[in-house]
Short mmCIF file of C-alpha atoms in Angstrom, two decimals:
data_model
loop_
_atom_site.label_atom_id
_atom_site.label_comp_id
_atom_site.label_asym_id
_atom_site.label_seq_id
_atom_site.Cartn_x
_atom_site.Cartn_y
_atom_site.Cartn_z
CA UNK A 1 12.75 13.61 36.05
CA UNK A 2 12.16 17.28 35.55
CA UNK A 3 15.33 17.44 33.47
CA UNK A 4 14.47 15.51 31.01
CA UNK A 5 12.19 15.91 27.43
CA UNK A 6 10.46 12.56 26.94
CA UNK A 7 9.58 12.43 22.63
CA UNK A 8 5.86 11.63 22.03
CA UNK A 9 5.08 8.33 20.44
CA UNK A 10 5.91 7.94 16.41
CA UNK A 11 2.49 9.22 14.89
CA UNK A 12 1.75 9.73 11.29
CA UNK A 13 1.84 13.52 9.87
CA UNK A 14 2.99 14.43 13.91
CA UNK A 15 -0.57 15.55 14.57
CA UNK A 16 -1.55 16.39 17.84
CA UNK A 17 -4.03 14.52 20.01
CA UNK A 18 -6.78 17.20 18.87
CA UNK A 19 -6.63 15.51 15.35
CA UNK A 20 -5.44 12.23 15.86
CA UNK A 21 -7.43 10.70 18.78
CA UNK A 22 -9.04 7.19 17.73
CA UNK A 23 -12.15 7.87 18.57
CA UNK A 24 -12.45 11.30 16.10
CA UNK A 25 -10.76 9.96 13.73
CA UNK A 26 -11.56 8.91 10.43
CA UNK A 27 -7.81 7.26 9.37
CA UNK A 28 -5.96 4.36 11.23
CA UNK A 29 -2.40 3.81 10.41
CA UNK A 30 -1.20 0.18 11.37
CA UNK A 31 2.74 -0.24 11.44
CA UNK A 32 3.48 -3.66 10.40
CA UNK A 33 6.89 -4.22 10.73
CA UNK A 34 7.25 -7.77 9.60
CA UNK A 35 10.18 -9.12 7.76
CA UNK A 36 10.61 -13.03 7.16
CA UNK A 37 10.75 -14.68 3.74
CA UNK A 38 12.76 -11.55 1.93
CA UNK A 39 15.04 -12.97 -0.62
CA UNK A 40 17.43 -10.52 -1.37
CA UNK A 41 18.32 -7.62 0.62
CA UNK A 42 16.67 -6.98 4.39
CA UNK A 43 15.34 -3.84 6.02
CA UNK A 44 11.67 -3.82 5.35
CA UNK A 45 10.68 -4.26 9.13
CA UNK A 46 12.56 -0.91 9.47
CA UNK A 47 9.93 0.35 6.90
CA UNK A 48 6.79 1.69 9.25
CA UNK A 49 8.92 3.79 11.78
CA UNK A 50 10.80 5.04 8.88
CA UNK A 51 7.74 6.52 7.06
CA UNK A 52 6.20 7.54 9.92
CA UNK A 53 9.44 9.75 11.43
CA UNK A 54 9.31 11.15 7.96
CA UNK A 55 6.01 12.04 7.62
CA UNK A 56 6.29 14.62 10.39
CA UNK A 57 7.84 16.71 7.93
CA UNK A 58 5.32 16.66 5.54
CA UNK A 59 3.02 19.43 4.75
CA UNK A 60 -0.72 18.64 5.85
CA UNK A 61 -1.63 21.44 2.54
CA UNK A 62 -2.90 19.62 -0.05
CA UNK A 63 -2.70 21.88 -2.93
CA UNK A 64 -4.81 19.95 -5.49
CA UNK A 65 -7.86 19.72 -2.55
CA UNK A 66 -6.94 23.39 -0.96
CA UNK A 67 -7.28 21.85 2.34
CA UNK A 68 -4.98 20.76 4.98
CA UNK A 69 -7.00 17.74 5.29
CA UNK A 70 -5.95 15.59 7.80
CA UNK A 71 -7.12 18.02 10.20
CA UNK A 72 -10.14 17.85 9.07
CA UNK A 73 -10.40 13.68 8.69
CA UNK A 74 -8.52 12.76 11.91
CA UNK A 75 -5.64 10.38 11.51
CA UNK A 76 -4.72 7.86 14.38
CA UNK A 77 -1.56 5.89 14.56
CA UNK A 78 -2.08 2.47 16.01
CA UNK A 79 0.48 0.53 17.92
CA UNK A 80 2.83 -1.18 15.83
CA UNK A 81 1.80 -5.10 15.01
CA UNK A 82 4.07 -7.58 17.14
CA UNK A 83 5.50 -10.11 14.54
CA UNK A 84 4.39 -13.44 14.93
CA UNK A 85 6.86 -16.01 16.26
CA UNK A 86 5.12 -18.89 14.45
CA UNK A 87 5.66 -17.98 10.72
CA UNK A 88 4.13 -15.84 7.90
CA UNK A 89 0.45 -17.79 7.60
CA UNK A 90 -0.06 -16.98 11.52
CA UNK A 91 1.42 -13.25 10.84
CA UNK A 92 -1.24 -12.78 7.89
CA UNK A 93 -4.28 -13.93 10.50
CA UNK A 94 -3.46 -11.48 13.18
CA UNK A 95 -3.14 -8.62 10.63
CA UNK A 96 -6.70 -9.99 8.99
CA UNK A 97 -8.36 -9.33 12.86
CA UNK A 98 -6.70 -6.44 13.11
CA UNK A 99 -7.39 -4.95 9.92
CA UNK A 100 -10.99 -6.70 9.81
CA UNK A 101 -12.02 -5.11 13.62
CA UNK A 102 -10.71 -1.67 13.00
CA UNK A 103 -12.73 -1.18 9.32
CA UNK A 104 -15.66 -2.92 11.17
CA UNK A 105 -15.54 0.13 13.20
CA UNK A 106 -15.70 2.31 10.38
CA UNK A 107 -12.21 3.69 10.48
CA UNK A 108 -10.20 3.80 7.14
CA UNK A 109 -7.10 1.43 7.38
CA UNK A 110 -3.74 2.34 5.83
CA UNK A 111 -1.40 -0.74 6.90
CA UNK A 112 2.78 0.19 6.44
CA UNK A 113 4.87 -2.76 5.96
CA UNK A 114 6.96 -4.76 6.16
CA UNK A 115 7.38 -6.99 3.48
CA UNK A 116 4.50 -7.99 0.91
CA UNK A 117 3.39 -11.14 2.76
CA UNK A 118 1.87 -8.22 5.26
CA UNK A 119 -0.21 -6.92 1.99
CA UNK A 120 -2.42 -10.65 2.36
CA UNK A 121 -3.83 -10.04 5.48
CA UNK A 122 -4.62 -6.54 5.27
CA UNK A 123 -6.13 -7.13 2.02
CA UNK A 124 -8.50 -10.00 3.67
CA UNK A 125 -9.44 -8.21 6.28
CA UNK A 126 -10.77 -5.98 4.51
CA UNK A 127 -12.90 -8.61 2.56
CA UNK A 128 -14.27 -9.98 5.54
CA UNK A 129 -15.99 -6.71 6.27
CA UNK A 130 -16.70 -4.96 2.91
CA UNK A 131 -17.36 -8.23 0.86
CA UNK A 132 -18.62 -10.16 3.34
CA UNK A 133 -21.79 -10.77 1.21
CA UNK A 134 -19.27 -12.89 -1.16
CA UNK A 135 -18.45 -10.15 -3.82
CA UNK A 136 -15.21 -9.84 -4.99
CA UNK A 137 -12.39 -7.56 -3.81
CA UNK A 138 -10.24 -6.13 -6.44
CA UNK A 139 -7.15 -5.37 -5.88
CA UNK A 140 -4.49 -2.46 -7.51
CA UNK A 141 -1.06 -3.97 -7.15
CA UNK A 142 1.86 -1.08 -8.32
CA UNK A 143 4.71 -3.02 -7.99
CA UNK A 144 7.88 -4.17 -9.99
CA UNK A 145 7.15 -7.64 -10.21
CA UNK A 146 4.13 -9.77 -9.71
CA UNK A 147 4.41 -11.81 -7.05
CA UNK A 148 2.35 -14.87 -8.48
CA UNK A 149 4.25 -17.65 -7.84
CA UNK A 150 2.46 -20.59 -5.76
CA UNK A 151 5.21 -20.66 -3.58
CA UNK A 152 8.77 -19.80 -3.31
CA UNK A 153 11.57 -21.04 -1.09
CA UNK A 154 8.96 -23.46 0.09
CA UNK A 155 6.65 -20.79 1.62
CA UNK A 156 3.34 -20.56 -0.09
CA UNK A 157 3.30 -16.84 1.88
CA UNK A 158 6.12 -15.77 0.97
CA UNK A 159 6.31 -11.75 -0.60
CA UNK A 160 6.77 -13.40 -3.90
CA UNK A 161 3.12 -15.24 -3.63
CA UNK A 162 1.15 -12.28 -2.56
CA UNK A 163 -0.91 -11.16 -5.35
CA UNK A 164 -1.64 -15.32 -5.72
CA UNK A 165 -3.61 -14.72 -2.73
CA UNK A 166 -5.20 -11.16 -3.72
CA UNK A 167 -6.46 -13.35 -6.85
CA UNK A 168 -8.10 -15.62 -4.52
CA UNK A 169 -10.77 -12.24 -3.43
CA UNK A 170 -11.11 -11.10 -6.68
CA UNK A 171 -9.89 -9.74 -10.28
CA UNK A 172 -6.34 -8.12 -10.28
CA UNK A 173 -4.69 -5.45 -11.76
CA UNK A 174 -0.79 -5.15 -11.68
CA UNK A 175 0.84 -1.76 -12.66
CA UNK A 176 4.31 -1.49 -13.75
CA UNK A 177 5.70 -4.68 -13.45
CA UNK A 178 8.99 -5.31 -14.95
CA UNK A 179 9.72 -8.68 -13.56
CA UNK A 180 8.47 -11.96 -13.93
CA UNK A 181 9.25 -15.59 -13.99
CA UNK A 182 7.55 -18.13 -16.46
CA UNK A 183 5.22 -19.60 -13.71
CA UNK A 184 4.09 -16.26 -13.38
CA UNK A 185 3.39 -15.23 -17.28
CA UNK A 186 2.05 -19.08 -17.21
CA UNK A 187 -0.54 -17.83 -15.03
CA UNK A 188 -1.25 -14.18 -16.44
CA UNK A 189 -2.13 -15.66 -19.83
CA UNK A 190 -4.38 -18.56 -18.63
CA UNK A 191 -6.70 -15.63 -16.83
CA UNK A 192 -7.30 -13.06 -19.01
CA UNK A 193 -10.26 -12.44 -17.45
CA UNK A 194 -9.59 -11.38 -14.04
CA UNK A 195 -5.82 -10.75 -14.39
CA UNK A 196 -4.34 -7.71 -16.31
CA UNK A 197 -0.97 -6.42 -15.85
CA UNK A 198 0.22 -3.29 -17.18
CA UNK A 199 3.57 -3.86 -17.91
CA UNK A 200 6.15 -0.84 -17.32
CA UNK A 201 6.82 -0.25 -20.81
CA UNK A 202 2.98 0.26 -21.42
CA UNK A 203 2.93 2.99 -18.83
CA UNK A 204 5.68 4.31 -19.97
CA UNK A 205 4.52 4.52 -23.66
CA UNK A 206 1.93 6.90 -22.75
CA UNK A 207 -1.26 7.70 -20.66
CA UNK A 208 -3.55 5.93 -22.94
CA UNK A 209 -3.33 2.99 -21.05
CA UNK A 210 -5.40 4.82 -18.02
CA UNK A 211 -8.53 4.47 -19.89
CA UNK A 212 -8.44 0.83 -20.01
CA UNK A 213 -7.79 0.69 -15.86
CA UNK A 214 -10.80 2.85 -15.39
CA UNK A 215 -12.75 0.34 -17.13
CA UNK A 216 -10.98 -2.41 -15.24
CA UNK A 217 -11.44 -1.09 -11.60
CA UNK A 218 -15.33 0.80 -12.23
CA UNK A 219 -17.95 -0.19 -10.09
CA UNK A 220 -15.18 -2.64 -7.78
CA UNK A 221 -14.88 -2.28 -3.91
CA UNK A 222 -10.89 -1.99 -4.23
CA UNK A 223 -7.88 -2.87 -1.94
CA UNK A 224 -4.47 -0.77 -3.70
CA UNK A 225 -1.42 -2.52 -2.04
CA UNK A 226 2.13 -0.22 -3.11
CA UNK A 227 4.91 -2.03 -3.22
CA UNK A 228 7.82 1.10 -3.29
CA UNK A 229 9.70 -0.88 -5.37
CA UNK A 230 7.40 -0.72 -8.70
CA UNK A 231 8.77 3.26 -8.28
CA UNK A 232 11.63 4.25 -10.39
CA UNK A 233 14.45 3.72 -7.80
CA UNK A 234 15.81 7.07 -8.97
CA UNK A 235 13.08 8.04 -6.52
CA UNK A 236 13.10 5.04 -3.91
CA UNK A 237 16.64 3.23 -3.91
CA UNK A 238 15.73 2.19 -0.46
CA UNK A 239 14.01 -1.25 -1.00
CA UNK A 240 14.79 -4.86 -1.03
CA UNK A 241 14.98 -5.69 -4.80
CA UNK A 242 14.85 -2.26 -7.08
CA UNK A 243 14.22 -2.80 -10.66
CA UNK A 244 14.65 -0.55 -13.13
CA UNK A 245 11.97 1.50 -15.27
CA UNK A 246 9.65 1.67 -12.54
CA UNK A 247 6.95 4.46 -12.60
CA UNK A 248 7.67 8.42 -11.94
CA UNK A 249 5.81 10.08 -9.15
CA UNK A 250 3.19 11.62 -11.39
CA UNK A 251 2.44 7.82 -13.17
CA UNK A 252 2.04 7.05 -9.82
CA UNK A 253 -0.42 9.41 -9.08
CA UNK A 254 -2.27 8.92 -12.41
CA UNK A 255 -2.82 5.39 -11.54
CA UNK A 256 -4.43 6.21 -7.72
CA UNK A 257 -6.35 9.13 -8.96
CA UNK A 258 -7.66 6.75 -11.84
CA UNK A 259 -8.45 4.04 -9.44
CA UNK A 260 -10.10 6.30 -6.70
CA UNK A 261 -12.32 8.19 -9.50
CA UNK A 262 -13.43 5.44 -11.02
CA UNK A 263 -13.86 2.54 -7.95
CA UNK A 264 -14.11 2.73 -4.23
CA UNK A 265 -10.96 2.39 -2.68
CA UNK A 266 -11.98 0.24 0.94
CA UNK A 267 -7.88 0.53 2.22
CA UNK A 268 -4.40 0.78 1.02
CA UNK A 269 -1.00 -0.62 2.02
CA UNK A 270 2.79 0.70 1.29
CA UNK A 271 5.28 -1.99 1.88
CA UNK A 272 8.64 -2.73 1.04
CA UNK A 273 10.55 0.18 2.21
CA UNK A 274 13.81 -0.95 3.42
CA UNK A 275 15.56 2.27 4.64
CA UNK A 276 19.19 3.27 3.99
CA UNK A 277 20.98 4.86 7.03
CA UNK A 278 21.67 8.73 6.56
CA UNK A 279 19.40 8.71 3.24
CA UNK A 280 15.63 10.32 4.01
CA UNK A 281 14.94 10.90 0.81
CA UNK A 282 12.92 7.74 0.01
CA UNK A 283 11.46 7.82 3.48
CA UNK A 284 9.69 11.57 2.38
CA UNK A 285 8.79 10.20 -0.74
CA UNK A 286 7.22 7.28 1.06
CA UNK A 287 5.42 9.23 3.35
CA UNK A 288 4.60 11.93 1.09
CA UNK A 289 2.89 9.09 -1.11
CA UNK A 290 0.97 7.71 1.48
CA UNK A 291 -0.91 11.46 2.65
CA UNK A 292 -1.69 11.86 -1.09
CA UNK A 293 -2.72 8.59 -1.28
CA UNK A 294 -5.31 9.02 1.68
CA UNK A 295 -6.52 12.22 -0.19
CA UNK A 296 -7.38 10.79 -3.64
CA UNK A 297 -8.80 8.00 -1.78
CA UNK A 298 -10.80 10.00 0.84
CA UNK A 299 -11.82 13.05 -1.70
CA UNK A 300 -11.08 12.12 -5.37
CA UNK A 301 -14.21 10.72 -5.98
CA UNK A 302 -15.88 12.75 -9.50
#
């Protein structure tokens, strides 16, 4: 076999074993490339290896930090998550253990979908460790629509019913949604007090609306699930069903940096990349938004 050059296994940032060995490091990435109640365009299951291919190509430098600091955290790629065979409820339970074992072991989990319906069971896996004593888990949804119907296409798990569950651990903040139906603004308005969505055109209006997240999110153990698609597609074309008007890449960072200054960010999720053949761009961006992500959560503490 002597003539032939065998390509390591896909590994977030490309590190080598010296920095991304499980048992020194501080990150776990889970691939979840699970795709099954979509309802417009497919792709997302193509999502994790896509990010993850691109994200060798990312700079480990951290300019706002001054530190190339993945080195110094440690960031291990996990195998990716075998879909389940026996639907979306039975999906979201193996990604709970999964989730729930590896933050039980102290390790920082960053799931990559996959479609939304992943976003449940990372999101209660992580309240079976860190609110295990019954308090709530907040959750930062950035996202073009809200995803609050009870069920669609007969699937109370489909992506479209996501944050319905998120609700279920805890208050809820949506940023930059553009897209709702009335079963979902039914809902919004008859719980002011634990849902608040920041509509697109209130980010867009100006940063004022910041101060009122901070308040939001302070003091919360908080799960931040990115779905690519609340991005401006100008930025991220590549997803299942763009809106317009989504949020820039410095919004974007705005929110995270609010959220991780102001809360304690437990785990994150990006979902929903559906990658176009030939076109890396939104792949980068992707990855690129997930390293910066792990540094405002890991280090952007005041």
């Amino acid at each position: 076999m002597s003539g032939y050059t065998f390509l390591p296994p896909d590994n977030f940032l490309g590190l080598a074993e010296e920095f991304s060995a499980y048992e020194r490091s501080r990150v776990v990435v889970l691939p979840i490339p699970y795709e099954a109640t979509v309802s417009y365009s497919g792709g997302t299951r193509n999502g994790p290896r896509a990010i993850l291919q691109a994200s060798t190509q990312v700079e480990l430098l951290d300019r706002e930090f001054d530190d190339e600091l993945a080195l110094r955290w440690g960031v291990h790629t996990l195998p990716a998550l075998a879909p389940s065979m026996e639907g979306p409820a039975a999906m979201v339970d193996a990604i709970q253990e999964v989730v729930a074992e590896q933050a039980r072991a102290g390790k920082f989990v960053v799931g990559l979908g996959g479609e939304h319906t992943v976003s449940v069971g990372v999101a209660r896996g992580l309240a079976q460790v860190f609110c295990a004593d019954g308090s709530p888990l907040l959750t930062v949804q950035i996202d073009a629509h809200s995803d609050l119907r009870a069920s669609y296409e007969d699937s109370t798990y489909s992506h479209a019913c996501a944050a319905r569950h998120f609700h279920q651990l805890g208050p809820l903040a949506q940023i930059g949604i553009r897209s709702v139906c009335r079963e979902e603004t039914d809902y919004i308005a008859a719980n002011p007090e634990t849902v608040r969505v920041f509509f697109a055109e209130e980010v867009h209006a100006g940063p004022e609306y910041l101060a009122e997240l901070a308040e939001w999110v302070r003091g919360y153990k908080v799960f931040l699930t990115i779905d690519v698609d609340g991005i401006d597609p100008a930025l991220i074309p590549a997803t299942g069903t763009p809106e317009p008007g989504g949020l820039s890449w410095w919004q974007t960072l705005d929110v995270i940096r609010t959220v991780a200054q102001n809360a304690d960010i437990v785990g994150f999720d990006a979902v929903e990349l559906a990658p176009i053949p030939g076109y890396h761009a939104a792949d980068f961006t992707v990855a690129k938004l997930v390293y910066k992500t792990l540094a405002l959560a890991l280090e952007g503490r005041q």
